GROMACS .gro file of C-alpha atoms in nm:
model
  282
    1UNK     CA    1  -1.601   3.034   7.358
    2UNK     CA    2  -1.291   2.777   7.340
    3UNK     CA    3  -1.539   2.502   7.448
    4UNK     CA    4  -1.751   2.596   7.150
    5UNK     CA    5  -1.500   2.621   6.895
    6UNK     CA    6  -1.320   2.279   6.979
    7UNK     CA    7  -1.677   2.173   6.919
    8UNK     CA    8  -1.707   2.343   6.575
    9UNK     CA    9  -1.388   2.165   6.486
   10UNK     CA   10  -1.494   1.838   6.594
   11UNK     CA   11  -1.813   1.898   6.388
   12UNK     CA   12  -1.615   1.964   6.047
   13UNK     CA   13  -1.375   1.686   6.139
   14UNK     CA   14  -1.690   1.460   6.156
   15UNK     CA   15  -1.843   1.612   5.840
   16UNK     CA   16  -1.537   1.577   5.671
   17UNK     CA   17  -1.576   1.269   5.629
   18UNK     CA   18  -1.909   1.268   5.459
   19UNK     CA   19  -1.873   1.573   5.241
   20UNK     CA   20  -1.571   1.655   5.013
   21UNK     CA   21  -1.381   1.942   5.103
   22UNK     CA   22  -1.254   2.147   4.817
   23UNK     CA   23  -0.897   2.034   4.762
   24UNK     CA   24  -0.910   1.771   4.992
   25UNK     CA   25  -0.922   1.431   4.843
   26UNK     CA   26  -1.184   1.230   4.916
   27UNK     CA   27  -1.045   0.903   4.952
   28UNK     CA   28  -0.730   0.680   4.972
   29UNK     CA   29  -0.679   0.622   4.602
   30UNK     CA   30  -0.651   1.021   4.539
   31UNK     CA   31  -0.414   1.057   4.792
   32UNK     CA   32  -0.212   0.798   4.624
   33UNK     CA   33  -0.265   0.933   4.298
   34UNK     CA   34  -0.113   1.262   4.453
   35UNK     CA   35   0.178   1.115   4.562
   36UNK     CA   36   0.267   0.961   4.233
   37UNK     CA   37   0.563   1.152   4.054
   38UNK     CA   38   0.584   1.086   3.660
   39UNK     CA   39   0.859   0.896   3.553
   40UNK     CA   40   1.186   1.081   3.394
   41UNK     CA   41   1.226   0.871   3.101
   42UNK     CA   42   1.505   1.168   2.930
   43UNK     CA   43   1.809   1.031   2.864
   44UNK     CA   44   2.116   1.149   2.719
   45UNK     CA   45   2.268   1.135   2.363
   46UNK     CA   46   2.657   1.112   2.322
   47UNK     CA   47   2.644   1.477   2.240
   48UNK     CA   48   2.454   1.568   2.531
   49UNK     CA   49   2.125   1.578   2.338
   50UNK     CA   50   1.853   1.495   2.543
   51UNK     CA   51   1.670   1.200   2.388
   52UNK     CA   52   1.334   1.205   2.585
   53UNK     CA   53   1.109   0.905   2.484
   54UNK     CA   54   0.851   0.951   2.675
   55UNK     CA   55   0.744   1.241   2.440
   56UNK     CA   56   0.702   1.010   2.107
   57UNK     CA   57   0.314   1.059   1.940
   58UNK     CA   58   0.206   1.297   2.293
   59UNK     CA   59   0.299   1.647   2.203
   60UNK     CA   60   0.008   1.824   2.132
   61UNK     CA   61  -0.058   2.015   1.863
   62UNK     CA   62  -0.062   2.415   1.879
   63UNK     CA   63  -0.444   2.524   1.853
   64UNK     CA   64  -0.567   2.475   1.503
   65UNK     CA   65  -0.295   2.264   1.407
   66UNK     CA   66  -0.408   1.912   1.253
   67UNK     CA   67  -0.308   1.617   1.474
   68UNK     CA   68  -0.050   1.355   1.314
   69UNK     CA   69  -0.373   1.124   1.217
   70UNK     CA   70  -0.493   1.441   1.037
   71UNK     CA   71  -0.189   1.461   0.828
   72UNK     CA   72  -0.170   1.093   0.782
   73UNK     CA   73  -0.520   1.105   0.617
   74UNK     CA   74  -0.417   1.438   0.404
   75UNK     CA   75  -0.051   1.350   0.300
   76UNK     CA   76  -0.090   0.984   0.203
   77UNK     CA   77   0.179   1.021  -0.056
   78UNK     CA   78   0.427   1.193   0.212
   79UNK     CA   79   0.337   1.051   0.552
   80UNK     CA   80   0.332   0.698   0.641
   81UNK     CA   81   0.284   0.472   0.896
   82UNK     CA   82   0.201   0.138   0.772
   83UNK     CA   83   0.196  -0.041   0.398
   84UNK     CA   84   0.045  -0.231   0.201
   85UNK     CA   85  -0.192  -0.476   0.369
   86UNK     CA   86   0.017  -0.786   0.281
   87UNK     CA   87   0.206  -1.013   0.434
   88UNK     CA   88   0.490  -0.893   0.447
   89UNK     CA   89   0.669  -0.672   0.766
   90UNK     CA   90   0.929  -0.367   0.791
   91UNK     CA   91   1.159  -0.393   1.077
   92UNK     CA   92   1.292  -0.025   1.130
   93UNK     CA   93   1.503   0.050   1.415
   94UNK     CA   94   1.583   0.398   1.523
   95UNK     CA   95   1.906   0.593   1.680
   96UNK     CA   96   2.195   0.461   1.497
   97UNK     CA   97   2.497   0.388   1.483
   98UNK     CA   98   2.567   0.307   1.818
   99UNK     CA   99   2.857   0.112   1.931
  100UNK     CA  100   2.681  -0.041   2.188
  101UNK     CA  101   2.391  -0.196   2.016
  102UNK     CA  102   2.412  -0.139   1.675
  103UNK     CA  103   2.658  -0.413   1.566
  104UNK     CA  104   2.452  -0.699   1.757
  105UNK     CA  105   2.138  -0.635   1.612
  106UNK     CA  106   2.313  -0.655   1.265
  107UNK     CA  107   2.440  -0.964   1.380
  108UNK     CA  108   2.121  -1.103   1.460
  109UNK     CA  109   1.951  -0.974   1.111
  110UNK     CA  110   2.253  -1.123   0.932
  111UNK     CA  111   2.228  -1.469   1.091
  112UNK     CA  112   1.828  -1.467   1.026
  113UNK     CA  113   1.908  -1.329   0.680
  114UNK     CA  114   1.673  -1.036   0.722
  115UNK     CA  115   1.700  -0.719   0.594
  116UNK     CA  116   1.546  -0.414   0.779
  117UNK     CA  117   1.563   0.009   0.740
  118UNK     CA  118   1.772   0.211   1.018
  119UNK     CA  119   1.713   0.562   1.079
  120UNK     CA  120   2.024   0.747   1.146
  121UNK     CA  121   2.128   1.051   1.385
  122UNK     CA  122   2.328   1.297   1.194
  123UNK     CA  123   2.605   1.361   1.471
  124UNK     CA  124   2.688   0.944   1.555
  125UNK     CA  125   2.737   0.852   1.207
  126UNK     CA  126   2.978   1.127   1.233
  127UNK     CA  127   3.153   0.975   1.516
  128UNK     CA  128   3.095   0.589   1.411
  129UNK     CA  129   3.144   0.597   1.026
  130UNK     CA  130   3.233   0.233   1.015
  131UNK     CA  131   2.925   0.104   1.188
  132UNK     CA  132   2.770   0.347   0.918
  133UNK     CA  133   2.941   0.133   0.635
  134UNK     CA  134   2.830  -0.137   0.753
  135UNK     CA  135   2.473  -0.124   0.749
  136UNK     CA  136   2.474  -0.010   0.392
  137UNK     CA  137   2.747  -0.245   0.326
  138UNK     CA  138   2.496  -0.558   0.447
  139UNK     CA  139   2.227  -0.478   0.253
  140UNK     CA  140   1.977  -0.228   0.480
  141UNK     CA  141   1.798   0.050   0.413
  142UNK     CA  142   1.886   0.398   0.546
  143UNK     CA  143   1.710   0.682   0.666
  144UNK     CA  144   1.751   1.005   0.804
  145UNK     CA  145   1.627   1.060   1.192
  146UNK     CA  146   1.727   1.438   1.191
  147UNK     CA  147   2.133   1.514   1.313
  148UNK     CA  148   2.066   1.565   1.690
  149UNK     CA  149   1.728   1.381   1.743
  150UNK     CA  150   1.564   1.761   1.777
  151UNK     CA  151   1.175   1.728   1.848
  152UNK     CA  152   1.134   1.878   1.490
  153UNK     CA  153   0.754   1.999   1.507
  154UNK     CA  154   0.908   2.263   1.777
  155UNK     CA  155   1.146   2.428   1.511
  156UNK     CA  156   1.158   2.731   1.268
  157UNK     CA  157   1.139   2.524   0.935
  158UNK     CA  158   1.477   2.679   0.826
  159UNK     CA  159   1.597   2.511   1.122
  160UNK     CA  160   1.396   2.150   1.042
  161UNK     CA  161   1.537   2.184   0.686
  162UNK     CA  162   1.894   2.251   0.871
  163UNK     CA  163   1.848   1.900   1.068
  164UNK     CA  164   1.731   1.716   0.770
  165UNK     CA  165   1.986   1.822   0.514
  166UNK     CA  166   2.292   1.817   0.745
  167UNK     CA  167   2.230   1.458   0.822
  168UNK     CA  168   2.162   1.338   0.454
  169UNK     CA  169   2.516   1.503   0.374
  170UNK     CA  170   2.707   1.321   0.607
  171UNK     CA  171   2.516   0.974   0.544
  172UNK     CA  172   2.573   1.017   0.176
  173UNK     CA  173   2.925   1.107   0.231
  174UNK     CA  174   2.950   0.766   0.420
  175UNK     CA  175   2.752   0.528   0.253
  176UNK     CA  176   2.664   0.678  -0.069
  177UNK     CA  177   2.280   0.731   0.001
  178UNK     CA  178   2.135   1.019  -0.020
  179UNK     CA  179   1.800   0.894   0.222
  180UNK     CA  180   1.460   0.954   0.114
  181UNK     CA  181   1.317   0.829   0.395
  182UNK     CA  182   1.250   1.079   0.701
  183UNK     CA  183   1.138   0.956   1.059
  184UNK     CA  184   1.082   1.273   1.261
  185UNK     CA  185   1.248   1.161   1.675
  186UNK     CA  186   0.924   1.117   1.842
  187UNK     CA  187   0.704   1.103   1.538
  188UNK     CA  188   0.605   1.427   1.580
  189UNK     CA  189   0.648   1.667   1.254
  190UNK     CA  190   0.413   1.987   1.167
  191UNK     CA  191   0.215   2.090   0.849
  192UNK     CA  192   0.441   2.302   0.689
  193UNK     CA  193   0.772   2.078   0.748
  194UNK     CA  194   0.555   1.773   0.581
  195UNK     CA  195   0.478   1.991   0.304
  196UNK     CA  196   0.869   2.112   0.259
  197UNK     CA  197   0.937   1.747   0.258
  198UNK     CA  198   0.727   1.660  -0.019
  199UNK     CA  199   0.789   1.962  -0.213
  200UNK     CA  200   1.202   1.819  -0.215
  201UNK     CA  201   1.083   1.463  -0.257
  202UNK     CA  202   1.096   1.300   0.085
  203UNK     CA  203   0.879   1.044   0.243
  204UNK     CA  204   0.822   1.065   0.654
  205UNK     CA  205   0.751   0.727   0.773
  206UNK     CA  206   0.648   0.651   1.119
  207UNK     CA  207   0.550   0.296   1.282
  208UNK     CA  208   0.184   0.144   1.363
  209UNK     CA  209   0.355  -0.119   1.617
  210UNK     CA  210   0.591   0.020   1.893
  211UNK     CA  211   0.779  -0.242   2.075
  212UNK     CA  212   0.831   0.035   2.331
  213UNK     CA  213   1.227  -0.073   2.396
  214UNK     CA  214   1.341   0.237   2.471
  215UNK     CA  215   1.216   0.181   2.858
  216UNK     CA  216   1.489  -0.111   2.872
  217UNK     CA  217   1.223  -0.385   2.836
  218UNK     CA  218   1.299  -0.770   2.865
  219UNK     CA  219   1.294  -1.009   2.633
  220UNK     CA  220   0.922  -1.118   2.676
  221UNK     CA  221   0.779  -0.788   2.701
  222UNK     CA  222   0.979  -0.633   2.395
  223UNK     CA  223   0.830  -0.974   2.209
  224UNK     CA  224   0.470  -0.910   2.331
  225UNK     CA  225   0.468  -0.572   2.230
  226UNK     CA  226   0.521  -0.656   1.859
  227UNK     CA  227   0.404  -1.028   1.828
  228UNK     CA  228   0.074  -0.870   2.018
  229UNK     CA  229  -0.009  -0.590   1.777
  230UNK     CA  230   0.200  -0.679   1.434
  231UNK     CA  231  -0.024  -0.746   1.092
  232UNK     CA  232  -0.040  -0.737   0.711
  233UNK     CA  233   0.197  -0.440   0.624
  234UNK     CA  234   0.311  -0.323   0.982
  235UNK     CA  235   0.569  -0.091   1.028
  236UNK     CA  236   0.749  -0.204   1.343
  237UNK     CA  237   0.955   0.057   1.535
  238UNK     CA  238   1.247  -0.073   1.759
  239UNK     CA  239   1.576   0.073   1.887
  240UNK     CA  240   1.966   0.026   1.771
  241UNK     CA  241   2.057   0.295   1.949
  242UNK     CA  242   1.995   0.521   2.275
  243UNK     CA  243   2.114   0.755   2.500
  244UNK     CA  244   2.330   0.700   2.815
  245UNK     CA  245   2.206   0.419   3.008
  246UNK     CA  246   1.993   0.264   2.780
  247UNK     CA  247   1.948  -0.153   2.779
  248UNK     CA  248   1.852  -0.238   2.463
  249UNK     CA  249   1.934  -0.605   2.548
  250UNK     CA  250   1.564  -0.721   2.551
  251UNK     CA  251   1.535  -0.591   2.205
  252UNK     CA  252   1.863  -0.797   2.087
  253UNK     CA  253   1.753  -1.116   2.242
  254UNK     CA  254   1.385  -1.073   2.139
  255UNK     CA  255   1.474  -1.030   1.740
  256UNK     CA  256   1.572  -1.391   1.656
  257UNK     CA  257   1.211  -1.515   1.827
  258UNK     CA  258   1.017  -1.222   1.673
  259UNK     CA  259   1.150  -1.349   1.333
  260UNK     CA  260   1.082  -1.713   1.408
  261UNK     CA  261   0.755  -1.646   1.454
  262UNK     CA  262   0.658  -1.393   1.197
  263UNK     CA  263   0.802  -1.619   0.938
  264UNK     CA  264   0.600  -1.924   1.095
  265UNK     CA  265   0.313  -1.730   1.052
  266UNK     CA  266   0.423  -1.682   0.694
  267UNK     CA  267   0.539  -1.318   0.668
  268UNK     CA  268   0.815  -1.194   0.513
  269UNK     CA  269   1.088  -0.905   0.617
  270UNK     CA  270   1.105  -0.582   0.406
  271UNK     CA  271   1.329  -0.283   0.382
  272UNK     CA  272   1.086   0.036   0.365
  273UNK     CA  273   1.151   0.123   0.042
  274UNK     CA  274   1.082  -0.203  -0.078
  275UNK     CA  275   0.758  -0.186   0.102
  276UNK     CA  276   0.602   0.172  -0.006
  277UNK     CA  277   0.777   0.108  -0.357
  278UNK     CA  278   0.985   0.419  -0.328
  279UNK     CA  279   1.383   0.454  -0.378
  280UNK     CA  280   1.628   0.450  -0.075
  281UNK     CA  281   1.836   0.761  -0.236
  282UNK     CA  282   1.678   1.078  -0.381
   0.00000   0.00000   0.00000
């Protein structure tokens, strides 16, 4: 009996290897792919605010729900992602003010004399008025990126209104604006939000090139990513700001070339509102 099991065992070892065994992989490569964790790209805000990334334009819809190219298509007024198809582009950088960042990418814009939009978190302009100032003060747009970077789509809509309005009060108590302009942390933003924000006469703008910074990219890469995929009327989304332990160094050292180039090519810079024709302040 033991002599004829051992040789059942053999058998199926031997067949094993010609025949897939339920939940056994069949080859190397799965048994790689197994072992592969996914990357924890979550980092924290100064407020403790998780400020995950890796999230931006993958959240799915609940069921029913129209994707964010469905409300693209539907809201054109409300929800945008690119312009005009001109030559002209709309730097936009996300997560300010930070002290970290913030004041050498103005420094960079300043010395290219460009001007560009930066969407604001409610709670830092609390805590870094002056850096506020002084993006209003040199000429860029402003716009509201929700007061704790909250994945909006997930909320109650008092609680999305809550986000949106708390922010525009501080930023107009610092700078004067009241912002029209919306960018929802992540992109991500539901029906019934988009149609609060056009009832009260806001416009959500997203990005069509992503220079994907936020992973602490070099130099090269950060210029590849835009330089690769920017055109007539791109909306490019980079970073100014991030959570604890970001490098946004590749982005600083990339702007100078990324304008070099873009102007060589004969584009021009724009502030959003100058681009979709619409007034910074409500």
């Amino acid at each position: 009996m033991f002599k004829r099991c051992r040789a059942g065992i053999c058998l199926l070892w031997i067949l094993s290897f010609f025949f897939v065994v339920p939940g056994i992989p069949a080859n190397a490569s799965a048994l790689h792919n197994l072992s592969q964790q996914p990357q924890d790209a979550s980092v924290m805000s100064e407020s403790g605010q998780v400020m995950d990334h890796s999230k931006r334009n993958k959240s799915k819809p609940s069921d029913g729900a129209p994707s964010l190219s469905q409300l693209l298509r539907k809201y054109p007024d409300t929800f945008r992602a690119s312009g005009p198809r001109v030559k002209q582009v709309a730097l936009t950088f996300d997560d300010v003010p930070d002290p970290r960042f913030t004041g050498k990418v103005l420094d960079v814009l300043k010395e290219q004399q460009v001007k560009a939009t930066f969407f604001a978190v409610g709670d830092r302009a609390k805590k870094h008025p002056e850096l506020m100032k002084r993006i209003h003060e040199e000429g860029h747009a402003i716009g509201n990126h929700s007061y704790n970077h909250a994945q909006l789509n997930k909320l109650s809509l008092e609680k999305f209104k809550s986000q949106i309005e708390r922010t525009n009060t501080i930023l107009k108590s610092l700078t004067g604006v009241d912002p029209r302009l919306i960018r929802p942390p992540y992109g991500d933003i539901n029906e019934e939000q988009l149609q609060w924000a056009r009832k009260n006469g806001y416009k959500v703008v997203n990005w069509n090139v992503d220079s994907l910074d936020w992973k602490g990219l070099q130099k090269e890469e950060v210029k590849s990513n835009i330089l690769t995929a920017v055109g007539p009327g791109s909306i490019v989304l980079q970073h100014a700001g991030g959570g604890v332990g970001s490098d946004l160094t590749g982005t600083i050292d990339a702007l100078p070339d990324i304008i070099t180039e873009l102007r060589n090519k004969g584009y021009s810079f724009v502030t959003l509102p100058d681009m979709l024709n619409v007034p910074e302040s409500r």
